[in-house]
Amino acid sequence: MTRNASNQHGGRRPGAGRKPGSGPYGEPTRPVRVPVSLVPTVRSWLTNVGRHRAQSFTRSPTVLPLPLYGSRIAAGFPSPADDHQEDSLDLNAHLVKHPAATFFVRVEGDSMTGAGIHHGDLLVVDRALEPKPGDIVVAVVDGELTVKRLEARDGRLWLMPENPDYPPLEIREGTEFLIWGVVAHAVRSF
Amino acid sequence: MTRNASNQHGGRRPGAGRKPGSGPYGEPTRPVRVPVSLVPTVRSWLTNVGRHRAQSFTRSPTVLPLPLYGSRIAAGFPSPADDHQEDSLDLNAHLVKHPAATFFVRVEGDSMTGAGIHHGDLLVVDRALEPKPGDIVVAVVDGELTVKRLEARDGRLWLMPENPDYPPLEIREGTEFLIWGVVAHAVRSF
DNA sequence: TTTTTGATTAATGTATCAGAAATCAAAAGC
DNA sequence: GCTTTTGATTTCTGATACATTAATCAAAAA
């Protein structure tokens, strides 16, 4: 006992003690093994979501954020300006090989649904690609723009639909036919 | 030494020993305190980050406006001065509404072909969008990453495939469920 | 050539611990 | 009487320790 007669502060308080649920999360915690590189992400999420318990459906958290830089880091933390990692993607760089020769076309109709091209899709068309049989091309036939698969049979060219409701289109002697480019990608929006 | 003369297996192997990075995450782990109720969520997330690599949107997106052409062209090859050019479009700006909250996932399987999402497609997933019934979402269910359409029926959540070969997935009382984000676009490459 | 096997090393889950944080209420100060 | 102080009490968290599991090695055995 270090208390003297002139100092009687403190002392037993039956029932004193920190109450359960008084921590930042309102409940106890358990240690979970987290890969070193993801520790900051998990901590940050726990700080922002775990405490506020923002939820959109039932009691489950909506989203656990993916790391902006999730690559395996040998040592240290990534620099915020460090973007040269396989985990980041630029759509232009990824989808446009020849910028000067690329354009977009919106799909109308459903003649190519078998190829996963649907009405309303946005096509990325590359004029720099050499059209060859099997390619899906954007072409003008008798003044009409169309999207079909290019085929070569018996020395003739055909534009093949990928939907049985549409007939194959033969490119004949007097047909006005022009290929605009090769379809590289189709973008579907929801 | 418990070995006898008729059993000489094993023994010293200089250089033997488990190699660094041989665990499921490819790197060491550290214990992080997680609220008890969030432990399953964090675990499932860690499991899937390690198994299904996702790519984040670049932090320094390029700007590349390219021509978007209309569907009706009378004749001739499109040129920059062509009257029929409707607009120009930059893929990054057009497809990514919330750069910091966007990531990409490659589709595996064909449970959503009815929605035009096919095996191998690249999904643009937006974490900033509030998931609501009818949205196509990327979700984790009992530790498995999946892409499905979110539905709400009778006070319950369902993850609906868009291919009759697959069963609907009901989110029940004990189901570990969390939504990673809402699918904004699907990119098909040829 | 393939499989076996003790030795070797990394990784993981759990236990433990020290210090921090929150709570209590009588004593002290005003 | 009201507010502040203060030692005791209890919970909580981050870090470390530890036991077990997992992965790797290569000579010996099959």
CSV table of C-alpha atoms (C1' of nucleotides) in Angstrom, one decimal:
chain,number,residue,atom,x,y,z
A,1,MET,CA,0.0,0.0,0.0
A,2,THR,CA,1.6,3.3,-1.1
A,3,ARG,CA,-1.4,5.5,-0.1
A,4,ASN,CA,-1.0,7.8,2.8
A,5,ALA,CA,-3.6,9.3,5.1
A,6,SER,CA,-3.8,12.5,3.1
A,7,ASN,CA,-4.5,10.7,-0.2
A,8,GLN,CA,-7.5,8.4,-0.2
A,9,HIS,CA,-8.4,8.5,-3.9
A,10,GLY,CA,-9.2,5.4,-5.8
A,11,GLY,CA,-9.7,2.0,-4.3
A,12,ARG,CA,-11.9,-1.0,-4.9
A,13,ARG,CA,-15.0,-0.5,-7.0
A,14,PRO,CA,-17.0,-3.7,-7.2
A,15,GLY,CA,-18.4,-4.0,-10.7
A,16,ALA,CA,-15.8,-1.7,-12.1
A,17,GLY,CA,-13.9,-2.8,-15.2
A,18,ARG,CA,-14.2,-2.3,-18.9
A,19,LYS,CA,-17.4,-3.6,-20.3
A,20,PRO,CA,-17.6,-6.1,-23.1
A,21,GLY,CA,-18.2,-4.5,-26.5
A,22,SER,CA,-16.5,-1.3,-25.6
A,23,GLY,CA,-13.8,-1.7,-28.3
A,24,PRO,CA,-13.8,-0.1,-31.7
A,25,TYR,CA,-15.7,-2.9,-33.3
A,26,GLY,CA,-18.2,-3.5,-30.6
A,27,GLU,CA,-17.2,-7.1,-30.3
A,28,PRO,CA,-14.1,-9.1,-29.6
A,29,THR,CA,-11.5,-9.9,-32.3
A,30,ARG,CA,-9.6,-12.9,-33.3
A,31,PRO,CA,-6.3,-13.0,-35.1
A,32,VAL,CA,-6.6,-13.9,-38.8
A,33,ARG,CA,-3.5,-14.6,-40.9
A,34,VAL,CA,-3.3,-12.1,-43.7
A,35,PRO,CA,-0.7,-12.0,-46.4
A,36,VAL,CA,1.8,-9.3,-45.7
A,37,SER,CA,0.9,-7.3,-48.9
A,38,LEU,CA,-2.8,-7.3,-48.1
A,39,VAL,CA,-2.5,-6.3,-44.5
A,40,PRO,CA,-2.9,-2.5,-45.2
A,41,THR,CA,-6.0,-3.2,-47.3
A,42,VAL,CA,-7.6,-5.4,-44.7
A,43,ARG,CA,-6.8,-2.9,-41.9
A,44,SER,CA,-8.1,0.0,-43.9
A,45,TRP,CA,-11.3,-1.9,-44.7
A,46,LEU,CA,-11.8,-2.9,-41.1
A,47,THR,CA,-11.4,0.7,-40.1
A,48,ASN,CA,-13.9,2.1,-42.6
A,49,VAL,CA,-16.4,-0.7,-42.9
A,50,GLY,CA,-16.1,-2.9,-39.9
A,51,ARG,CA,-16.8,-0.1,-37.5
A,52,HIS,CA,-19.6,1.6,-39.3
A,53,ARG,CA,-21.2,-1.6,-40.4
A,54,ALA,CA,-22.7,0.0,-43.5
A,55,GLN,CA,-24.8,-2.7,-45.1
A,56,SER,CA,-27.0,-2.7,-48.1
A,57,PHE,CA,-28.6,-6.2,-47.9
A,58,THR,CA,-29.2,-8.3,-44.8
A,59,ARG,CA,-26.4,-8.2,-42.4
A,60,SER,CA,-23.6,-9.0,-44.8
A,61,PRO,CA,-21.1,-6.3,-45.8
A,62,THR,CA,-21.6,-5.3,-49.4
A,63,VAL,CA,-18.1,-5.1,-50.6
A,64,LEU,CA,-14.6,-5.8,-49.4
A,65,PRO,CA,-12.4,-3.6,-51.5
A,66,LEU,CA,-9.8,-5.2,-53.7
A,67,PRO,CA,-6.4,-3.8,-53.3
A,68,LEU,CA,-5.4,-1.3,-55.9
A,69,TYR,CA,-2.0,-2.9,-55.9
A,70,GLY,CA,-2.4,-6.5,-55.0
A,71,SER,CA,0.8,-7.8,-56.4
A,72,ARG,CA,3.1,-9.8,-54.2
A,73,ILE,CA,5.5,-7.3,-52.8
A,74,ALA,CA,8.9,-8.6,-51.9
A,75,ALA,CA,9.6,-5.8,-49.6
A,76,GLY,CA,8.1,-2.5,-48.6
A,77,PHE,CA,4.9,-0.9,-49.9
A,78,PRO,CA,4.2,0.1,-53.4
A,79,SER,CA,4.7,3.6,-54.4
A,80,PRO,CA,1.4,5.3,-55.1
A,81,ALA,CA,2.6,6.4,-58.5
A,82,ASP,CA,3.8,2.9,-59.3
A,83,ASP,CA,1.4,1.7,-62.1
A,84,HIS,CA,3.7,-0.6,-64.0
A,85,GLN,CA,2.3,-3.8,-62.5
A,86,GLU,CA,0.5,-6.6,-64.1
A,87,ASP,CA,-2.5,-6.0,-61.8
A,88,SER,CA,-3.5,-2.7,-63.3
A,89,LEU,CA,-5.2,-2.4,-66.7
A,90,ASP,CA,-5.8,0.4,-69.1
A,91,LEU,CA,-8.7,-0.3,-71.4
A,92,ASN,CA,-7.2,1.8,-74.2
A,93,ALA,CA,-3.9,0.0,-74.0
A,94,HIS,CA,-5.6,-3.4,-73.6
A,95,LEU,CA,-8.2,-3.1,-76.3
A,96,VAL,CA,-6.7,-0.8,-78.9
A,97,LYS,CA,-3.6,-2.1,-80.8
A,98,HIS,CA,-3.6,0.4,-83.6
A,99,PRO,CA,-5.1,3.7,-82.4
A,100,ALA,CA,-4.9,5.4,-85.8
A,101,ALA,CA,-6.7,2.6,-87.4
A,102,THR,CA,-9.3,1.8,-84.8
A,103,PHE,CA,-12.9,3.0,-84.6
A,104,PHE,CA,-16.2,1.9,-82.9
A,105,VAL,CA,-19.5,0.8,-84.3
A,106,ARG,CA,-22.7,0.1,-82.5
A,107,VAL,CA,-24.3,-3.2,-83.4
A,108,GLU,CA,-27.9,-3.3,-84.7
A,109,GLY,CA,-29.6,-6.6,-85.1
A,110,ASP,CA,-28.9,-10.1,-83.8
A,111,SER,CA,-27.3,-11.9,-86.8
A,112,MET,CA,-24.2,-12.6,-84.8
A,113,THR,CA,-25.5,-13.7,-81.4
A,114,GLY,CA,-23.8,-17.1,-81.9
A,115,ALA,CA,-20.5,-15.3,-81.7
A,116,GLY,CA,-21.5,-13.4,-78.6
A,117,ILE,CA,-22.3,-10.2,-80.4
A,118,HIS,CA,-25.6,-8.7,-79.5
A,119,HIS,CA,-27.8,-5.8,-80.4
A,120,GLY,CA,-26.5,-2.7,-78.8
A,121,ASP,CA,-23.0,-3.9,-78.3
A,122,LEU,CA,-20.1,-1.6,-79.1
A,123,LEU,CA,-17.6,-3.1,-81.5
A,124,VAL,CA,-13.9,-2.2,-81.5
A,125,VAL,CA,-12.9,-2.4,-85.2
A,126,ASP,CA,-9.3,-2.4,-86.4
A,127,ARG,CA,-8.6,-1.4,-90.0
A,128,ALA,CA,-4.9,-2.3,-89.6
A,129,LEU,CA,-5.7,-6.0,-89.3
A,130,GLU,CA,-5.6,-8.0,-92.5
A,131,PRO,CA,-9.0,-9.6,-93.0
A,132,LYS,CA,-8.8,-13.3,-93.4
A,133,PRO,CA,-11.3,-16.2,-93.5
A,134,GLY,CA,-12.7,-16.8,-90.0
A,135,ASP,CA,-12.4,-13.2,-88.9
A,136,ILE,CA,-15.5,-11.2,-87.9
A,137,VAL,CA,-15.5,-8.1,-90.1
A,138,VAL,CA,-17.5,-4.9,-90.4
A,139,ALA,CA,-18.3,-4.5,-94.1
A,140,VAL,CA,-20.4,-2.5,-96.5
A,141,VAL,CA,-22.4,-4.6,-98.9
A,142,ASP,CA,-24.5,-2.8,-101.5
A,143,GLY,CA,-24.4,0.3,-99.4
A,144,GLU,CA,-25.4,-1.5,-96.2
A,145,LEU,CA,-23.2,-1.8,-93.2
A,146,THR,CA,-23.1,-5.2,-91.8
A,147,VAL,CA,-21.2,-7.4,-89.3
A,148,LYS,CA,-20.5,-11.0,-90.3
A,149,ARG,CA,-17.9,-13.6,-90.3
A,150,LEU,CA,-15.8,-13.7,-93.4
A,151,GLU,CA,-15.5,-17.0,-95.2
A,152,ALA,CA,-13.9,-18.2,-98.4
A,153,ARG,CA,-15.4,-21.0,-100.3
A,154,ASP,CA,-14.9,-22.2,-103.9
A,155,GLY,CA,-12.9,-19.1,-104.7
A,156,ARG,CA,-15.7,-16.9,-103.5
A,157,LEU,CA,-16.1,-14.8,-100.4
A,158,TRP,CA,-19.1,-15.2,-98.0
A,159,LEU,CA,-20.3,-13.2,-95.1
A,160,MET,CA,-21.7,-15.7,-92.7
A,161,PRO,CA,-24.2,-14.9,-89.9
A,162,GLU,CA,-24.0,-16.7,-86.6
A,163,ASN,CA,-27.7,-17.0,-86.1
A,164,PRO,CA,-29.8,-19.6,-88.1
A,165,ASP,CA,-32.5,-17.0,-88.7
A,166,TYR,CA,-30.2,-15.2,-91.1
A,167,PRO,CA,-29.0,-16.3,-94.5
A,168,PRO,CA,-25.4,-16.4,-95.6
A,169,LEU,CA,-24.4,-13.6,-97.8
A,170,GLU,CA,-22.5,-14.4,-100.9
A,171,ILE,CA,-20.2,-11.8,-102.5
A,172,ARG,CA,-20.8,-12.0,-106.1
A,173,GLU,CA,-19.4,-10.5,-109.2
A,174,GLY,CA,-21.4,-7.3,-109.2
A,175,THR,CA,-21.7,-6.9,-105.5
A,176,GLU,CA,-20.6,-3.7,-104.0
A,177,PHE,CA,-18.4,-4.9,-101.2
A,178,LEU,CA,-16.0,-3.2,-98.9
A,179,ILE,CA,-14.4,-4.3,-95.7
A,180,TRP,CA,-14.1,-1.6,-93.1
A,181,GLY,CA,-12.1,-3.6,-90.7
A,182,VAL,CA,-11.8,-6.6,-88.4
A,183,VAL,CA,-13.7,-6.8,-85.2
A,184,ALA,CA,-11.2,-7.1,-82.4
A,185,HIS,CA,-13.6,-6.8,-79.4
A,186,ALA,CA,-17.3,-6.4,-78.5
A,187,VAL,CA,-18.3,-4.5,-75.4
A,188,ARG,CA,-21.7,-5.3,-73.8
A,189,SER,CA,-23.1,-2.8,-71.3
A,190,PHE,CA,-25.5,-3.6,-68.5
B,1,MET,CA,18.8,-43.3,-34.3
B,2,THR,CA,15.9,-45.7,-34.9
B,3,ARG,CA,17.2,-46.8,-38.3
B,4,ASN,CA,18.4,-50.3,-38.7
B,5,ALA,CA,20.7,-51.8,-41.3
B,6,SER,CA,17.8,-52.9,-43.5
B,7,ASN,CA,16.2,-49.5,-43.7
B,8,GLN,CA,18.4,-46.7,-44.9
B,9,HIS,CA,15.8,-44.3,-46.4
B,10,GLY,CA,15.9,-40.6,-45.7
B,11,GLY,CA,18.7,-38.8,-44.1
B,12,ARG,CA,20.4,-35.4,-44.4
B,13,ARG,CA,19.6,-33.4,-47.5
B,14,PRO,CA,21.6,-30.2,-47.5
B,15,GLY,CA,19.4,-27.5,-49.1
B,16,ALA,CA,16.2,-29.3,-48.3
B,17,GLY,CA,13.4,-27.5,-46.5
B,18,ARG,CA,10.2,-25.7,-47.5
B,19,LYS,CA,10.9,-22.9,-49.8
B,20,PRO,CA,9.7,-19.3,-49.1
B,21,GLY,CA,6.5,-18.5,-50.9
B,22,SER,CA,5.2,-22.1,-50.9
B,23,GLY,CA,2.1,-21.2,-49.0
B,24,PRO,CA,-1.4,-20.5,-50.5
B,25,TYR,CA,-0.6,-16.8,-50.7
B,26,GLY,CA,2.9,-17.0,-52.0
B,27,GLU,CA,4.1,-14.9,-49.2
B,28,PRO,CA,4.3,-14.9,-45.4
B,29,THR,CA,1.3,-13.9,-43.4
B,30,ARG,CA,0.8,-11.8,-40.2
B,31,PRO,CA,-2.0,-12.1,-37.7
B,32,VAL,CA,-4.5,-9.2,-38.0
B,33,ARG,CA,-7.2,-8.8,-35.4
B,34,VAL,CA,-10.6,-9.1,-37.0
B,35,PRO,CA,-14.0,-8.7,-35.3
B,36,VAL,CA,-15.4,-12.1,-34.8
B,37,SER,CA,-18.4,-11.6,-37.0
B,38,LEU,CA,-16.3,-10.5,-39.9
B,39,VAL,CA,-13.8,-13.4,-39.7
B,40,PRO,CA,-15.6,-15.5,-42.4
B,41,THR,CA,-15.9,-12.5,-44.7
B,42,VAL,CA,-12.2,-11.7,-44.5
B,43,ARG,CA,-11.2,-15.3,-44.8
B,44,SER,CA,-13.3,-15.9,-47.9
B,45,TRP,CA,-12.0,-12.7,-49.4
B,46,LEU,CA,-8.4,-13.7,-48.8
B,47,THR,CA,-9.0,-17.1,-50.3
B,48,ASN,CA,-10.4,-15.6,-53.5
B,49,VAL,CA,-7.9,-12.9,-53.9
B,50,GLY,CA,-5.2,-15.5,-53.8
B,51,ARG,CA,-7.0,-17.7,-56.3
B,52,HIS,CA,-8.8,-15.5,-58.7
B,53,ARG,CA,-6.5,-12.7,-59.6
B,54,ALA,CA,-8.4,-9.5,-60.4
B,55,GLN,CA,-7.0,-6.5,-62.1
B,56,SER,CA,-7.6,-2.9,-60.9
B,57,PHE,CA,-8.1,0.0,-63.2
B,58,THR,CA,-4.9,1.9,-63.9
B,59,ARG,CA,-4.3,5.0,-61.9
B,60,SER,CA,-3.1,6.9,-64.9
B,61,PRO,CA,-5.6,6.2,-67.6
B,62,THR,CA,-4.7,7.2,-71.2
B,63,VAL,CA,-7.1,9.4,-73.1
B,64,LEU,CA,-7.8,8.2,-76.6
B,65,PRO,CA,-10.9,9.4,-78.3
B,66,LEU,CA,-11.6,7.3,-81.3
B,67,PRO,CA,-14.4,7.7,-83.9
B,68,LEU,CA,-17.8,6.1,-83.3
B,69,TYR,CA,-19.6,5.6,-86.6
B,70,GLY,CA,-23.2,5.4,-87.4
B,71,SER,CA,-24.8,2.4,-89.0
B,72,ARG,CA,-25.9,3.9,-92.2
B,73,ILE,CA,-23.1,4.7,-94.7
B,74,ALA,CA,-24.0,5.2,-98.3
B,75,ALA,CA,-20.6,4.5,-99.8
B,76,GLY,CA,-17.0,5.1,-99.4
B,77,PHE,CA,-14.5,4.5,-96.7
B,78,PRO,CA,-14.9,6.4,-93.5
B,79,SER,CA,-12.4,9.2,-92.9
B,80,PRO,CA,-11.9,11.7,-90.1
B,81,ALA,CA,-13.9,14.3,-92.1
B,82,ASP,CA,-16.7,11.9,-92.8
B,83,ASP,CA,-20.1,13.4,-92.2
B,84,HIS,CA,-21.4,10.1,-90.8
B,85,GLN,CA,-19.2,10.1,-87.8
B,86,GLU,CA,-21.5,10.5,-84.9
B,87,ASP,CA,-19.1,11.0,-82.1
B,88,SER,CA,-15.9,10.0,-80.6
B,89,LEU,CA,-15.5,7.8,-77.7
B,90,ASP,CA,-12.7,7.1,-75.2
B,91,LEU,CA,-12.9,3.6,-73.8
B,92,ASN,CA,-11.6,4.4,-70.4
B,93,ALA,CA,-13.9,7.4,-69.9
B,94,HIS,CA,-16.8,5.5,-71.4
B,95,LEU,CA,-16.5,2.2,-69.5
B,96,VAL,CA,-15.1,3.4,-66.2
B,97,LYS,CA,-17.3,5.6,-64.1
B,98,HIS,CA,-15.5,5.3,-60.8
B,99,PRO,CA,-11.8,4.7,-61.5
B,100,ALA,CA,-10.8,4.0,-57.9
B,101,ALA,CA,-13.7,1.5,-57.5
B,102,THR,CA,-13.3,-0.4,-60.7
B,103,PHE,CA,-11.6,-3.7,-61.3
B,104,PHE,CA,-11.6,-6.4,-63.9
B,105,VAL,CA,-12.3,-10.1,-63.6
B,106,ARG,CA,-12.0,-12.8,-66.3
B,107,VAL,CA,-15.2,-15.0,-66.6
B,108,GLU,CA,-14.9,-18.7,-66.1
B,109,GLY,CA,-17.8,-20.9,-67.0
B,110,ASP,CA,-21.0,-20.3,-69.0
B,111,SER,CA,-23.7,-19.8,-66.4
B,112,MET,CA,-24.5,-16.4,-67.7
B,113,THR,CA,-24.5,-16.9,-71.5
B,114,GLY,CA,-28.1,-15.8,-71.6
B,115,ALA,CA,-27.0,-12.4,-70.5
B,116,GLY,CA,-24.3,-12.3,-73.2
B,117,ILE,CA,-21.5,-13.1,-70.7
B,118,HIS,CA,-19.3,-15.9,-72.0
B,119,HIS,CA,-16.3,-17.8,-70.8
B,120,GLY,CA,-13.2,-15.8,-71.2
B,121,ASP,CA,-14.9,-12.4,-71.3
B,122,LEU,CA,-13.4,-9.6,-69.3
B,123,LEU,CA,-15.8,-8.0,-66.9
B,124,VAL,CA,-15.7,-4.4,-65.8
B,125,VAL,CA,-16.9,-4.4,-62.2
B,126,ASP,CA,-17.8,-1.3,-60.3
B,127,ARG,CA,-17.6,-1.4,-56.5
B,128,ALA,CA,-19.1,2.0,-56.2
B,129,LEU,CA,-22.5,1.0,-57.6
B,130,GLU,CA,-25.1,0.0,-55.1
B,131,PRO,CA,-26.2,-3.6,-55.8
B,132,LYS,CA,-29.9,-3.9,-56.4
B,133,PRO,CA,-32.2,-6.6,-57.6
B,134,GLY,CA,-31.7,-7.2,-61.4
B,135,ASP,CA,-28.0,-6.3,-61.3
B,136,ILE,CA,-25.4,-8.7,-62.4
B,137,VAL,CA,-22.9,-9.0,-59.6
B,138,VAL,CA,-19.6,-10.6,-58.8
B,139,ALA,CA,-20.1,-12.2,-55.5
B,140,VAL,CA,-18.5,-14.7,-53.1
B,141,VAL,CA,-20.8,-17.4,-51.8
B,142,ASP,CA,-19.4,-19.9,-49.3
B,143,GLY,CA,-15.9,-19.1,-50.4
B,144,GLU,CA,-16.6,-19.4,-54.1
B,145,LEU,CA,-16.4,-16.5,-56.5
B,146,THR,CA,-19.3,-16.3,-58.9
B,147,VAL,CA,-21.0,-14.1,-61.4
B,148,LYS,CA,-24.8,-14.1,-61.3
B,149,ARG,CA,-27.9,-11.9,-61.5
B,150,LEU,CA,-29.0,-10.7,-58.1
B,151,GLU,CA,-32.7,-11.2,-57.3
B,152,ALA,CA,-34.8,-10.5,-54.2
B,153,ARG,CA,-37.9,-12.7,-53.6
B,154,ASP,CA,-39.9,-13.3,-50.5
B,155,GLY,CA,-37.5,-11.3,-48.4
B,156,ARG,CA,-34.7,-13.5,-49.6
B,157,LEU,CA,-31.8,-13.0,-51.9
B,158,TRP,CA,-31.1,-15.2,-54.9
B,159,LEU,CA,-28.2,-15.4,-57.4
B,160,MET,CA,-29.8,-16.4,-60.7
B,161,PRO,CA,-27.8,-17.9,-63.5
B,162,GLU,CA,-28.8,-17.1,-67.1
B,163,ASN,CA,-28.3,-20.6,-68.5
B,164,PRO,CA,-30.9,-23.3,-67.9
B,165,ASP,CA,-28.1,-25.8,-67.2
B,166,TYR,CA,-27.4,-24.1,-63.9
B,167,PRO,CA,-29.5,-23.9,-60.7
B,168,PRO,CA,-30.5,-20.7,-59.0
B,169,LEU,CA,-28.6,-20.1,-55.8
B,170,GLU,CA,-30.5,-19.1,-52.7
B,171,ILE,CA,-28.8,-17.0,-50.1
B,172,ARG,CA,-29.9,-18.6,-46.8
B,173,GLU,CA,-29.4,-17.9,-43.2
B,174,GLY,CA,-26.0,-19.4,-42.7
B,175,THR,CA,-24.7,-18.6,-46.2
B,176,GLU,CA,-21.4,-16.8,-46.3
B,177,PHE,CA,-22.2,-14.1,-48.9
B,178,LEU,CA,-20.7,-10.9,-50.0
B,179,ILE,CA,-20.9,-8.8,-53.1
B,180,TRP,CA,-17.7,-7.7,-54.7
B,181,GLY,CA,-19.3,-5.3,-57.1
B,182,VAL,CA,-21.7,-4.7,-59.9
B,183,VAL,CA,-20.9,-5.8,-63.5
B,184,ALA,CA,-21.0,-2.7,-65.7
B,185,HIS,CA,-19.7,-4.1,-68.9
B,186,ALA,CA,-18.4,-7.3,-70.5
B,187,VAL,CA,-15.7,-7.3,-73.1
B,188,ARG,CA,-15.5,-10.1,-75.6
B,189,SER,CA,-12.3,-10.5,-77.6
B,190,PHE,CA,-11.9,-12.2,-81.0
C,1,DT,C1',13.3,-45.0,-63.4
C,2,DT,C1',10.1,-44.3,-59.7
C,3,DT,C1',9.0,-44.3,-55.0
C,4,DT,C1',10.3,-44.0,-50.3
C,5,DT,C1',11.8,-41.6,-46.3
C,6,DG,C1',14.3,-38.8,-42.6
C,7,DA,C1',16.0,-34.3,-42.5
C,8,DT,C1',15.1,-29.6,-43.2
C,9,DT,C1',12.8,-25.3,-43.6
C,10,DA,C1',8.5,-22.2,-44.1
C,11,DA,C1',3.8,-21.4,-43.0
C,12,DT,C1',-0.3,-21.4,-40.2
C,13,DG,C1',-3.5,-21.4,-36.3
C,14,DT,C1',-3.7,-20.8,-31.6
C,15,DA,C1',-2.0,-19.5,-27.1
C,16,DT,C1',0.1,-16.2,-24.3
C,17,DC,C1',1.5,-11.9,-22.7
C,18,DA,C1',2.2,-6.8,-22.0
C,19,DG,C1',0.3,-2.7,-22.4
C,20,DA,C1',-3.6,0.2,-23.6
C,21,DA,C1',-8.3,1.4,-23.0
C,22,DA,C1',-12.7,1.7,-20.8
C,23,DT,C1',-15.4,1.6,-16.6
C,24,DC,C1',-16.5,2.2,-11.6
C,25,DA,C1',-17.5,5.0,-7.5
C,26,DA,C1',-15.5,6.7,-3.2
C,27,DA,C1',-12.5,10.4,-1.9
C,28,DA,C1',-10.9,14.9,-2.8
C,29,DG,C1',-11.4,19.5,-4.2
C,30,DC,C1',-14.1,23.6,-5.0
D,1,DG,C1',-23.9,19.9,-3.6
D,2,DC,C1',-21.4,19.3,-7.9
D,3,DT,C1',-17.2,18.2,-10.4
D,4,DT,C1',-12.8,16.1,-10.7
D,5,DT,C1',-9.5,12.7,-9.3
D,6,DT,C1',-7.8,8.2,-8.8
D,7,DG,C1',-6.7,3.2,-7.7
D,8,DA,C1',-8.9,-0.9,-8.8
D,9,DT,C1',-11.1,-3.7,-12.2
D,10,DT,C1',-12.1,-5.7,-16.5
D,11,DT,C1',-11.9,-6.0,-21.6
D,12,DC,C1',-9.3,-5.4,-25.7
D,13,DT,C1',-5.6,-5.3,-29.1
D,14,DG,C1',-0.9,-5.9,-31.2
D,15,DA,C1',2.9,-8.6,-30.9
D,16,DT,C1',5.3,-12.6,-29.9
D,17,DA,C1',5.8,-17.5,-28.9
D,18,DC,C1',4.9,-22.1,-29.9
D,19,DA,C1',3.2,-26.5,-31.7
D,20,DT,C1',1.7,-28.6,-35.7
D,21,DT,C1',1.3,-28.9,-40.6
D,22,DA,C1',3.0,-28.4,-45.2
D,23,DA,C1',6.5,-28.3,-48.7
D,24,DT,C1',11.1,-29.5,-50.3
D,25,DC,C1',15.3,-32.2,-50.8
D,26,DA,C1',18.0,-36.1,-52.6
D,27,DA,C1',20.1,-40.6,-51.3
D,28,DA,C1',18.5,-45.2,-50.6
D,29,DA,C1',15.3,-48.7,-51.8
D,30,DA,C1',12.3,-51.0,-54.9
